[in-house]
Coordinates of C-alpha atoms in Angstrom, one line a residue:
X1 CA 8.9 -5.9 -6.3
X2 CA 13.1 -4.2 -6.5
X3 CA 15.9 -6.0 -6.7
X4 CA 18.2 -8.2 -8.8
X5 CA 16.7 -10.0 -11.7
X6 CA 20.0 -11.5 -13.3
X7 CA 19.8 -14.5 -11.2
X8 CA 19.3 -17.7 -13.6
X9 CA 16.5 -19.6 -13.6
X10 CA 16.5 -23.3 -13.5
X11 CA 17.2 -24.8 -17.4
X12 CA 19.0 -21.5 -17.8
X13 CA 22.5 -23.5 -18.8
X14 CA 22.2 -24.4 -22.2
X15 CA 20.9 -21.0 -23.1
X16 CA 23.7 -19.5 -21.6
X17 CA 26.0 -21.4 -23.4
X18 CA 24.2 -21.0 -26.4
X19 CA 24.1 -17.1 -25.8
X20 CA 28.0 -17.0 -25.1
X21 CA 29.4 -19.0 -28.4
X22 CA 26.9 -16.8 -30.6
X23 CA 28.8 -13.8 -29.4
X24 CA 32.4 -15.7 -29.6
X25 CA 32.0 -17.0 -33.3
X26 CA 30.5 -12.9 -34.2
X27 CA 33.4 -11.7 -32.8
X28 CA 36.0 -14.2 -34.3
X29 CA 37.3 -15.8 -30.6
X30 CA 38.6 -18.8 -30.6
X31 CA 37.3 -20.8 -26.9
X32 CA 41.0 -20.3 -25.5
X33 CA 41.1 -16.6 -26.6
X34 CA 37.3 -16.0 -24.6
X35 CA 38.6 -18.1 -21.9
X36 CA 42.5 -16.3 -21.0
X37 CA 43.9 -15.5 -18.8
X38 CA 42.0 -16.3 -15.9
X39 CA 40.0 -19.8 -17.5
X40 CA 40.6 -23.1 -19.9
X41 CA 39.3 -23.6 -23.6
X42 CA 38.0 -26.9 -21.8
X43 CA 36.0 -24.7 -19.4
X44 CA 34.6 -22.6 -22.0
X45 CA 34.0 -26.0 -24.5
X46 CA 32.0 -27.4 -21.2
X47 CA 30.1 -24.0 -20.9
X48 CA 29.1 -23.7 -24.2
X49 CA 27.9 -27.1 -24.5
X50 CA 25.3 -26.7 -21.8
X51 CA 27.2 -28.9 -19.4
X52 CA 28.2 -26.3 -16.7
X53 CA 26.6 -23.0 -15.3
X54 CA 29.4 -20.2 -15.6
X55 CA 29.9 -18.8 -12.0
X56 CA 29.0 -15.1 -11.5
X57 CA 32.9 -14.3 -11.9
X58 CA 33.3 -16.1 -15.0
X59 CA 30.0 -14.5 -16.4
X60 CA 31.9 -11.1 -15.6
X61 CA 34.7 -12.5 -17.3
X62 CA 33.0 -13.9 -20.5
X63 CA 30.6 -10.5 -20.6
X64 CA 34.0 -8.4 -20.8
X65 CA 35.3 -10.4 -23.2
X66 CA 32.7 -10.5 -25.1
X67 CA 31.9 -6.5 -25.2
X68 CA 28.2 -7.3 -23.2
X69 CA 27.0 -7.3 -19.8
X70 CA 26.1 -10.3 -17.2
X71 CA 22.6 -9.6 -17.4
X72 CA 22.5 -10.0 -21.4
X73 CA 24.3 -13.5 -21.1
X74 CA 22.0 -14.7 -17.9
X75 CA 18.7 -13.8 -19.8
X76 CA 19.2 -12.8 -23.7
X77 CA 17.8 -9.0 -22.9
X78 CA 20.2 -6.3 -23.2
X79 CA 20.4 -4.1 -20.4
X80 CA 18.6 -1.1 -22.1
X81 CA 15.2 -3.5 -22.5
X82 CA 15.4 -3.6 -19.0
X83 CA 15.8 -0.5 -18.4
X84 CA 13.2 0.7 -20.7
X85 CA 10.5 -2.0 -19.4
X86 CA 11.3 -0.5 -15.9
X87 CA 11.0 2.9 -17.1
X88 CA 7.5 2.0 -18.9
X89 CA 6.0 0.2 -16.0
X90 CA 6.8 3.6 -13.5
X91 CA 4.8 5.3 -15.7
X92 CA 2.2 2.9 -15.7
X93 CA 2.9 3.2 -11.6
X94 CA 2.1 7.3 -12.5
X95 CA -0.4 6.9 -14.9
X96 CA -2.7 4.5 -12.4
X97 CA -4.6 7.3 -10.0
X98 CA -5.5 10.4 -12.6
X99 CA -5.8 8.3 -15.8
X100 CA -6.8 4.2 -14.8
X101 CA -7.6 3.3 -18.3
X102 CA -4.3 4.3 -19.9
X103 CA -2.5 2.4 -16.7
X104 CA -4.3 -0.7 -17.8
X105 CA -3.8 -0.8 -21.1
X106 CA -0.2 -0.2 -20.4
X107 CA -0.1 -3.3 -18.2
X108 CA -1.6 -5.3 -20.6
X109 CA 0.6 -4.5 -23.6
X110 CA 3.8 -4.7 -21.2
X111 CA 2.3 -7.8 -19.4
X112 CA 2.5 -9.7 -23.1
X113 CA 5.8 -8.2 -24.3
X114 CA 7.6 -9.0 -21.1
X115 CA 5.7 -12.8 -21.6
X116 CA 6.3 -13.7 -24.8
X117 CA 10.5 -12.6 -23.3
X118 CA 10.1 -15.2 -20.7
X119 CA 10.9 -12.2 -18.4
X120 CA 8.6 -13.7 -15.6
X121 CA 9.4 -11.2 -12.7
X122 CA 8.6 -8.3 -15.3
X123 CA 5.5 -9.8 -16.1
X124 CA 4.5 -10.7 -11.9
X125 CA 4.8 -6.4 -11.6
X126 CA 2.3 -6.0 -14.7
X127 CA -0.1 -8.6 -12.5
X128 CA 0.2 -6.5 -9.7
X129 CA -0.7 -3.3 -11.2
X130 CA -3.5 -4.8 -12.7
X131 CA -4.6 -6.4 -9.3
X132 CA -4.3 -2.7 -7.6
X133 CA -6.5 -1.1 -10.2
X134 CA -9.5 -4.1 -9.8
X135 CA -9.3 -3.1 -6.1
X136 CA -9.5 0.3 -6.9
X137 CA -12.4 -0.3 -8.9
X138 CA -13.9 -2.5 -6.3
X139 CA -13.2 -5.8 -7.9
X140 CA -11.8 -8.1 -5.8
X141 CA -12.6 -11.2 -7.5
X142 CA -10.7 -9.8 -10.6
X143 CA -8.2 -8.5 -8.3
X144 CA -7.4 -12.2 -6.7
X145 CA -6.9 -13.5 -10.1
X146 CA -4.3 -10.8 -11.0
X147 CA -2.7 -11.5 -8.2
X148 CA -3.0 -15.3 -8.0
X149 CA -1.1 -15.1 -11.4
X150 CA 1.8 -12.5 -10.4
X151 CA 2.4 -15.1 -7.7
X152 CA 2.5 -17.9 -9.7
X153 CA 5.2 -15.7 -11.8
X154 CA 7.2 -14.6 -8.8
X155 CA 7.2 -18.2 -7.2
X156 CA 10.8 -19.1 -8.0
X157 CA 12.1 -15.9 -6.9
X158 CA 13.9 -14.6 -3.4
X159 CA 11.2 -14.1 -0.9
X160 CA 11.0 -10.2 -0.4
X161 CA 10.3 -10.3 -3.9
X162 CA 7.6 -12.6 -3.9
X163 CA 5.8 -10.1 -0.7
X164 CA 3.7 -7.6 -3.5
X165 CA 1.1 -11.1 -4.3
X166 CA 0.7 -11.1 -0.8
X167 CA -0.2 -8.3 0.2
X168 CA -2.3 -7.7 -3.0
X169 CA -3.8 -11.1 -1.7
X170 CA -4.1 -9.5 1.9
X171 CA -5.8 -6.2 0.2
X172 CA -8.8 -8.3 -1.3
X173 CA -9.4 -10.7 2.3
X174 CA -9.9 -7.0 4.2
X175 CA -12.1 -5.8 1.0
X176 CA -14.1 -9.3 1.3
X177 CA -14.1 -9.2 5.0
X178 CA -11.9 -11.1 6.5
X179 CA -8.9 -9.0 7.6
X180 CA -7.9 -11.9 10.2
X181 CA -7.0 -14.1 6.9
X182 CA -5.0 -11.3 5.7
X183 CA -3.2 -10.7 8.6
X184 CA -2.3 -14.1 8.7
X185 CA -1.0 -13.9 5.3
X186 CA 0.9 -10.9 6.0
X187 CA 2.6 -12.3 9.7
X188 CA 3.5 -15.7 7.2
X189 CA 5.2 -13.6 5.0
X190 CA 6.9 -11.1 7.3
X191 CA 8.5 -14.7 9.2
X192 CA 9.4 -16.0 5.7
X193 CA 11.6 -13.0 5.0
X194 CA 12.7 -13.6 9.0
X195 CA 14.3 -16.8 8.2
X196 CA 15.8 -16.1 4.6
X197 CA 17.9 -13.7 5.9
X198 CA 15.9 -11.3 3.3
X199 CA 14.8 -8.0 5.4
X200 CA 14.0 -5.7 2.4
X201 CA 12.9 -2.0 3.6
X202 CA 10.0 -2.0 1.0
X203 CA 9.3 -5.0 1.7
X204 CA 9.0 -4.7 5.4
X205 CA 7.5 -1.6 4.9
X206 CA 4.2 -2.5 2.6
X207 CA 3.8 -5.9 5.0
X208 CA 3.6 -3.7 8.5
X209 CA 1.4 -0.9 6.8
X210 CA -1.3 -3.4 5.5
X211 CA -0.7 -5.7 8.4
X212 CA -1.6 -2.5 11.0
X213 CA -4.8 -1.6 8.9
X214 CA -5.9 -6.0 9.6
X215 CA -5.7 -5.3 13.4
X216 CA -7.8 -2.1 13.3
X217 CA -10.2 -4.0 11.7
X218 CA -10.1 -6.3 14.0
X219 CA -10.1 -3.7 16.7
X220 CA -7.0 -4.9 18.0
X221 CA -5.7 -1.7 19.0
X222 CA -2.4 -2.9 20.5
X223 CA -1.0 -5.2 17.9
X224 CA -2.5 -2.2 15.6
X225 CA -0.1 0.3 17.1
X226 CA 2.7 -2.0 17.1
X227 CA 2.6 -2.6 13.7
X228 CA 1.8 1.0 12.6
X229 CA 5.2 2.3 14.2
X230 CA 7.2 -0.6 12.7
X231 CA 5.5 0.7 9.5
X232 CA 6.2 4.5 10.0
X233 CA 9.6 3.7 10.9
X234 CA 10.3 2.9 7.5
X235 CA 8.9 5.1 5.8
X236 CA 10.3 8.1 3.5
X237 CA 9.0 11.5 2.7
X238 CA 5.2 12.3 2.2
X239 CA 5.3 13.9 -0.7
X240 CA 6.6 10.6 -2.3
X241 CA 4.8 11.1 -5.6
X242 CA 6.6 14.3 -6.7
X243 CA 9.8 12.9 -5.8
X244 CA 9.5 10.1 -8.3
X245 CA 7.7 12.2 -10.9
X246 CA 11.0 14.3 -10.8
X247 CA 13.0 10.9 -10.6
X248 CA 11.5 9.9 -13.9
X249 CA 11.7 13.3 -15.9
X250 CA 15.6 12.4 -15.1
X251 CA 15.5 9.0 -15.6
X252 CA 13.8 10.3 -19.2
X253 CA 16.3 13.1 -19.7
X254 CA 19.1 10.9 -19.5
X255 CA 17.9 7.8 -21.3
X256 CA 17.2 10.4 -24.5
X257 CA 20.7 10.8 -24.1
X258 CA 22.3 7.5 -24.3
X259 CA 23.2 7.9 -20.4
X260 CA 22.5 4.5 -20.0
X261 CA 24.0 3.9 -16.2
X262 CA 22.9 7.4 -15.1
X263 CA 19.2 6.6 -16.0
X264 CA 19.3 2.7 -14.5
X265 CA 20.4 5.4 -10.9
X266 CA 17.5 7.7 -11.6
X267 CA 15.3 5.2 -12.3
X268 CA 16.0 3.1 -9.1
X269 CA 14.8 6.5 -7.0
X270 CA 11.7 6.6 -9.1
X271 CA 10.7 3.3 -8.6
X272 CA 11.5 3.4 -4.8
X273 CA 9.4 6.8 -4.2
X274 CA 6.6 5.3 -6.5
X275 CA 6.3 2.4 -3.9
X276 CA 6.5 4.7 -1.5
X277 CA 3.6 6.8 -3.0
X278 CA 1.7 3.5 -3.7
X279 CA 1.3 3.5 0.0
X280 CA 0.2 6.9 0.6
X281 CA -3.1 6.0 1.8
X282 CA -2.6 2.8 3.8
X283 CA 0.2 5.1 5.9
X284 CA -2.0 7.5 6.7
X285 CA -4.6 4.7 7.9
X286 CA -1.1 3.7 10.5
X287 CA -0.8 7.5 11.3
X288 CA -4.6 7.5 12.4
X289 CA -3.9 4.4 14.6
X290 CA -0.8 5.6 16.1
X291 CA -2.4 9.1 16.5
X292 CA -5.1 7.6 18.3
X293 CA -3.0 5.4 20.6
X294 CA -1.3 9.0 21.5
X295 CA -4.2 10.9 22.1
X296 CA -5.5 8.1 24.4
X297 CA -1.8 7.9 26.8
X298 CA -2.4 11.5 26.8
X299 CA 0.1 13.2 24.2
X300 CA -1.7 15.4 22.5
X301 CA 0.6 17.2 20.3
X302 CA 1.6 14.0 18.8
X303 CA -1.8 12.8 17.9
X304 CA -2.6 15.9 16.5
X305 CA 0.8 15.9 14.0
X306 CA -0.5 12.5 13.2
X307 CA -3.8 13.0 12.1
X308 CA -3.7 16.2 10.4
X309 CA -0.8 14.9 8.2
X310 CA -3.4 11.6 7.6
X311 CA -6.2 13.8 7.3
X312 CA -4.7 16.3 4.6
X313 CA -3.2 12.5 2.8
X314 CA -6.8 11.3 2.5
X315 CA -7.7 14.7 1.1
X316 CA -5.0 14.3 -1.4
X317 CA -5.9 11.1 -2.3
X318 CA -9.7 12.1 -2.3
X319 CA -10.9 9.3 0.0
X320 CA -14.0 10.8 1.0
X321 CA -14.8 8.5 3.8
X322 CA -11.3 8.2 5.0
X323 CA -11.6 11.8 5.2
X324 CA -14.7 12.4 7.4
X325 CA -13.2 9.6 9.7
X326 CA -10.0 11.4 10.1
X327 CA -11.6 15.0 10.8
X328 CA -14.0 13.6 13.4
X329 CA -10.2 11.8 15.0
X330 CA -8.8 15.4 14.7
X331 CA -11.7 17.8 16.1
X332 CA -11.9 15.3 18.7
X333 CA -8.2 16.3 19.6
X334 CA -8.7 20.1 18.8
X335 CA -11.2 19.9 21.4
X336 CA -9.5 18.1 24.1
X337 CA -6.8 21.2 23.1
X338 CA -9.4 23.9 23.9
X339 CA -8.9 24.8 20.1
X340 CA -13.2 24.5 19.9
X341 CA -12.9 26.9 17.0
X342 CA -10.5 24.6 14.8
X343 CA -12.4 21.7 15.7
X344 CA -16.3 23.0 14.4
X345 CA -14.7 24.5 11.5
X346 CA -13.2 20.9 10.7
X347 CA -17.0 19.6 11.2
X348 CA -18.8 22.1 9.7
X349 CA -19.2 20.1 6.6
X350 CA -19.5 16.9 7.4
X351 CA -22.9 16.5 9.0
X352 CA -25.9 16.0 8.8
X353 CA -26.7 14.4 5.1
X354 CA -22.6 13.9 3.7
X355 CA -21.8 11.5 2.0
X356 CA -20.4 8.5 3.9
X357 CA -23.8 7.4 5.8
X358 CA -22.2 5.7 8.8
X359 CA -19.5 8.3 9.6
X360 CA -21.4 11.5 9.9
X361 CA -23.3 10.3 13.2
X362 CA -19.5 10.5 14.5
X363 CA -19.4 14.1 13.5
X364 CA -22.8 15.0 14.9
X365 CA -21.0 13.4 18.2
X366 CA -18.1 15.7 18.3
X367 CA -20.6 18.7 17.6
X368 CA -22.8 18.1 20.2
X369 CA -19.9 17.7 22.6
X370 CA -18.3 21.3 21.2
X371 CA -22.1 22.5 21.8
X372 CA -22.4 21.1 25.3
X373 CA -18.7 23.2 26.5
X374 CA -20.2 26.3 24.9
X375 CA -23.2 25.7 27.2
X376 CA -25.5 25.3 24.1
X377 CA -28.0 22.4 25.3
X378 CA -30.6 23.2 22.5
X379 CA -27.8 23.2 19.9
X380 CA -26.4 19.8 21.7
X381 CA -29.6 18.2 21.7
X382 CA -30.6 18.5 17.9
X383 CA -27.0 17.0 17.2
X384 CA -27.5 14.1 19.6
X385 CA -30.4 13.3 17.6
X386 CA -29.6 13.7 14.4
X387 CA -26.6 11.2 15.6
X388 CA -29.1 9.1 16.9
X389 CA -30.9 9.0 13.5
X390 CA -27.9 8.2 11.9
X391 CA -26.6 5.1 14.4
X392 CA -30.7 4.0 14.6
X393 CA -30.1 3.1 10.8
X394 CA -26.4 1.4 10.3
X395 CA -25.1 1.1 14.1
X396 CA -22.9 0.1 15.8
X397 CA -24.8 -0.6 18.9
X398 CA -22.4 0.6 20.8
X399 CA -22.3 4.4 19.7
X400 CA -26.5 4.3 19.2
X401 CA -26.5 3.2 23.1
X402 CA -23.1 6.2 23.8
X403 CA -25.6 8.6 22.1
X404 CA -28.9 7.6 23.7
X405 CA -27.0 7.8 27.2
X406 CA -25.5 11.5 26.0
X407 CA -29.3 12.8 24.7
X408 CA -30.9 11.6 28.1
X409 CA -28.5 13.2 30.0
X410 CA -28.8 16.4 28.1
X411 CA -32.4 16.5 28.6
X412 CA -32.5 16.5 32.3
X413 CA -30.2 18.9 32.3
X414 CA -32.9 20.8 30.4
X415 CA -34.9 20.3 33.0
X416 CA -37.1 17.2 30.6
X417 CA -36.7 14.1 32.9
X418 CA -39.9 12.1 31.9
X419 CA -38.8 12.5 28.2
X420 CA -35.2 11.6 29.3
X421 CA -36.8 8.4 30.5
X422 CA -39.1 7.9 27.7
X423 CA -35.8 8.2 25.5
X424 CA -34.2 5.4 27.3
X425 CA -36.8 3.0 26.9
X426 CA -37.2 3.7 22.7
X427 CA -33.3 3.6 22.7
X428 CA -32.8 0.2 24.5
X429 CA -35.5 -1.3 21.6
X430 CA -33.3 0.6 19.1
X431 CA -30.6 -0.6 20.2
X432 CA -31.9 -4.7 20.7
X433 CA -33.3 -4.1 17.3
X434 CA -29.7 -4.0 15.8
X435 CA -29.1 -7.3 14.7
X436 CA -25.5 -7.1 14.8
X437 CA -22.7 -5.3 15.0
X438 CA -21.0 -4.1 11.8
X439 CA -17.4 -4.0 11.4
X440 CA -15.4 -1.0 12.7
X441 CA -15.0 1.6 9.6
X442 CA -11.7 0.8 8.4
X443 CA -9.0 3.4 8.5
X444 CA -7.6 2.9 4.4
X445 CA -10.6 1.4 2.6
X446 CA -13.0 3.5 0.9

């Protein structure tokens, strides 16, 4: 969630006018006094009493007057507690991937101070952060209600600030199976901000990123694609995390020193490079899609820039999975490169026996196929087999049958027809036996 939070909320008139004599009377002005030279005592007398809502140039007026700012008459909060609730929850932001516990306990304590202010939009970002770290833990169902709750917070507010429920929302339908749901959600909420005129960067950015990683699921490759470069377009330096770290050291540096506009600047950077960093993980899954999409029309260079900057992102983030998926994606384009070397020292690791069950079949794959160019059937076979294993236990059918297909022909070409043959007829059972076939591994879900 970014942008302005001055805006009154519905009621707001009598506490505005409330807020604006207080000051007056403690400063000793009269109503015509507050009101010259550009306003009547009447209009002040009409303000003060609840009766009227003091446009945004009057509230600049009164706030000069009265030695405060427009934000302190709209909402009571001076603008340093903003500042310094916006400066607290970054660090919460920081605090969430090496230390989870401290994050959460910061939420909570910020999520009743910001309450007990009425400072709902404050109080919609604690939700959040406490929705990301349920999904983190692999709680969904907690997750939902954090964000069911920073939704019902937000729901009077602008539309691109209302998108982070949704997509929290769309996060917990993929980890519950059912990305078409969440894509649904996220297409919704990308035409809301359409027709409110409301096309926030971040905004767009978070939708497309987590709308891409729906349509992989749903192996729909194209709309995938489409949505991963609408995604990438937007988005700002990888190293997003150390940019905002250094952001808030500033921010820190000149809030210490009373710098109070300086720090709101510095602050504003953090807070947009956290965002940015929140998303490391789901970008990478959109620079796996689009590098596939390249490495299938052909440009290799391109898919290969994609997926090793994904590949090294999921090592950063230490998505284990995520990062046996994306080095099977890149040896497969090493290979098709002639770079056979790169690509079996990228495998070495990964199979057999690592830790992500499913995926290291895939990497078995790939060595057999390195294998097979070096003219190493023996070698080739065992890692057919040992893929075979792996696909005979969790699928999909359709790689078990690839495989089976691969390991037959390997053994004629061994010279070992009848077992070839006796191989096909086991592997058509296996494969029959599958009952169904599971979802395609998701690209950002660990």
């Amino acid at each position: 969630m970014s942008g302005d939070r001055t805006g009154p909320e519905p009621g707001a008139a009598e506490a505005v006018g409330r807020r604006i004599q207080q000051l007056r009377t403690a400063r000793g002005l009269t109503q015509r006094e507050l009101a010259a030279p550009r306003y009547t005592g009447a209009y002040v007398s009409s303000v003060e009493a609840g009766r009227r809502m003091p446009s945004t140039d009057a509230l600049a007026h009164f706030a000069e007057r009265l030695g405060t700012s427009r934000q302190e008459l709209l909402t009571g909060r001076a603008p340093a507690h903003d500042l310094r609730i916006d400066l607290e929850l970054a660090l919460a932001e920081a605090a969430a991937g090496p230390d989870p516990a401290a994050a959460e306990a910061a939420y909570r304590r910020l999520s009743a101070e910001t309450g007990r202010a009425g400072d709902t939009l404050h109080a919609a970002q604690c939700h959040l952060g406490l929705g990301r770290l349920a999904l983190e833990r692999g709680e969904p169902e907690r997750a939902v209600r954090e964000f069911d709750e920073a939704a019902r917070l937000s729901a009077g507010a602008p539309a691109h600030l209302r998108v982070g429920p949704v997509i929290g929302h769309a996060e917990c339908r993929r980890h519950q199976g059912d990305p078409r749901y969440g894509a649904y959600l996220l297409r919704q909420a990308l035409t809301e901000l359409t027709e409110a005129g409301l096309p926030d960067p971040d905004a767009l950015l978070g939708l497309h990123a987590h709308l891409a990683l729906c349509h992989h699921d749903l192996d729909d490759d194209a709309e995938a694609a489409d949505a991963a470069a609408a995604a990438l377009a937007l988005a700002g330096p990888r190293d997003a995390a150390t940019v905002a770290d250094l952001h808030l050291k500033v921010c820190r540096t000149l809030l210490a020193r009373g710098d109070t506009r300086a720090a709101e600047v510095a602050l504003l950077q953090a807070r947009q490079a956290r965002r940015q960093a929140a998303l490391a993980v789901p970008l990478a899954g959109c620079r796996v899609i689009r590098g596939r999409a390249r490495r299938t029309s052909g440009d290799l260079a391109a898919a290969l820039r994609d997926l090793a900057d994904a590949h090294a992102s999921f090592v950063a983030a230490g998505r284990a999975g995520l990062v046996i998926d994306s080095a099977v994606e890149l040896a497969e384009v090493y290979r098709a490169l002639g770079r056979r070397a790169e690509a079996r020292q990228l495998l070495a690791d990964l199979a057999p026996g690592g830790p992500a069950g499913a995926r290291v079949p895939a990497a078995d794959r790939v060595l057999a196929a390195l294998a097979t160019d070096d003219g190493d059937l023996p070698a080739a076979e065992r890692h057919l087999r040992d893929a075979a294993d792996g696909y005979r236990r969790t699928g999909p059918r359709r790689h078990l049958a690839a495989v089976v297909l691969s390991l037959a022909d390997n053994l004629e070409a061994q010279g070992r027809a009848a077992e070839a043959v006796a191989l096909l007829q086991q592997g058509l059972a296996d494969v029959e036996r599958l009952s169904g076939e599971p979802s395609r591994p998701a690209v950002a879900a660990d």
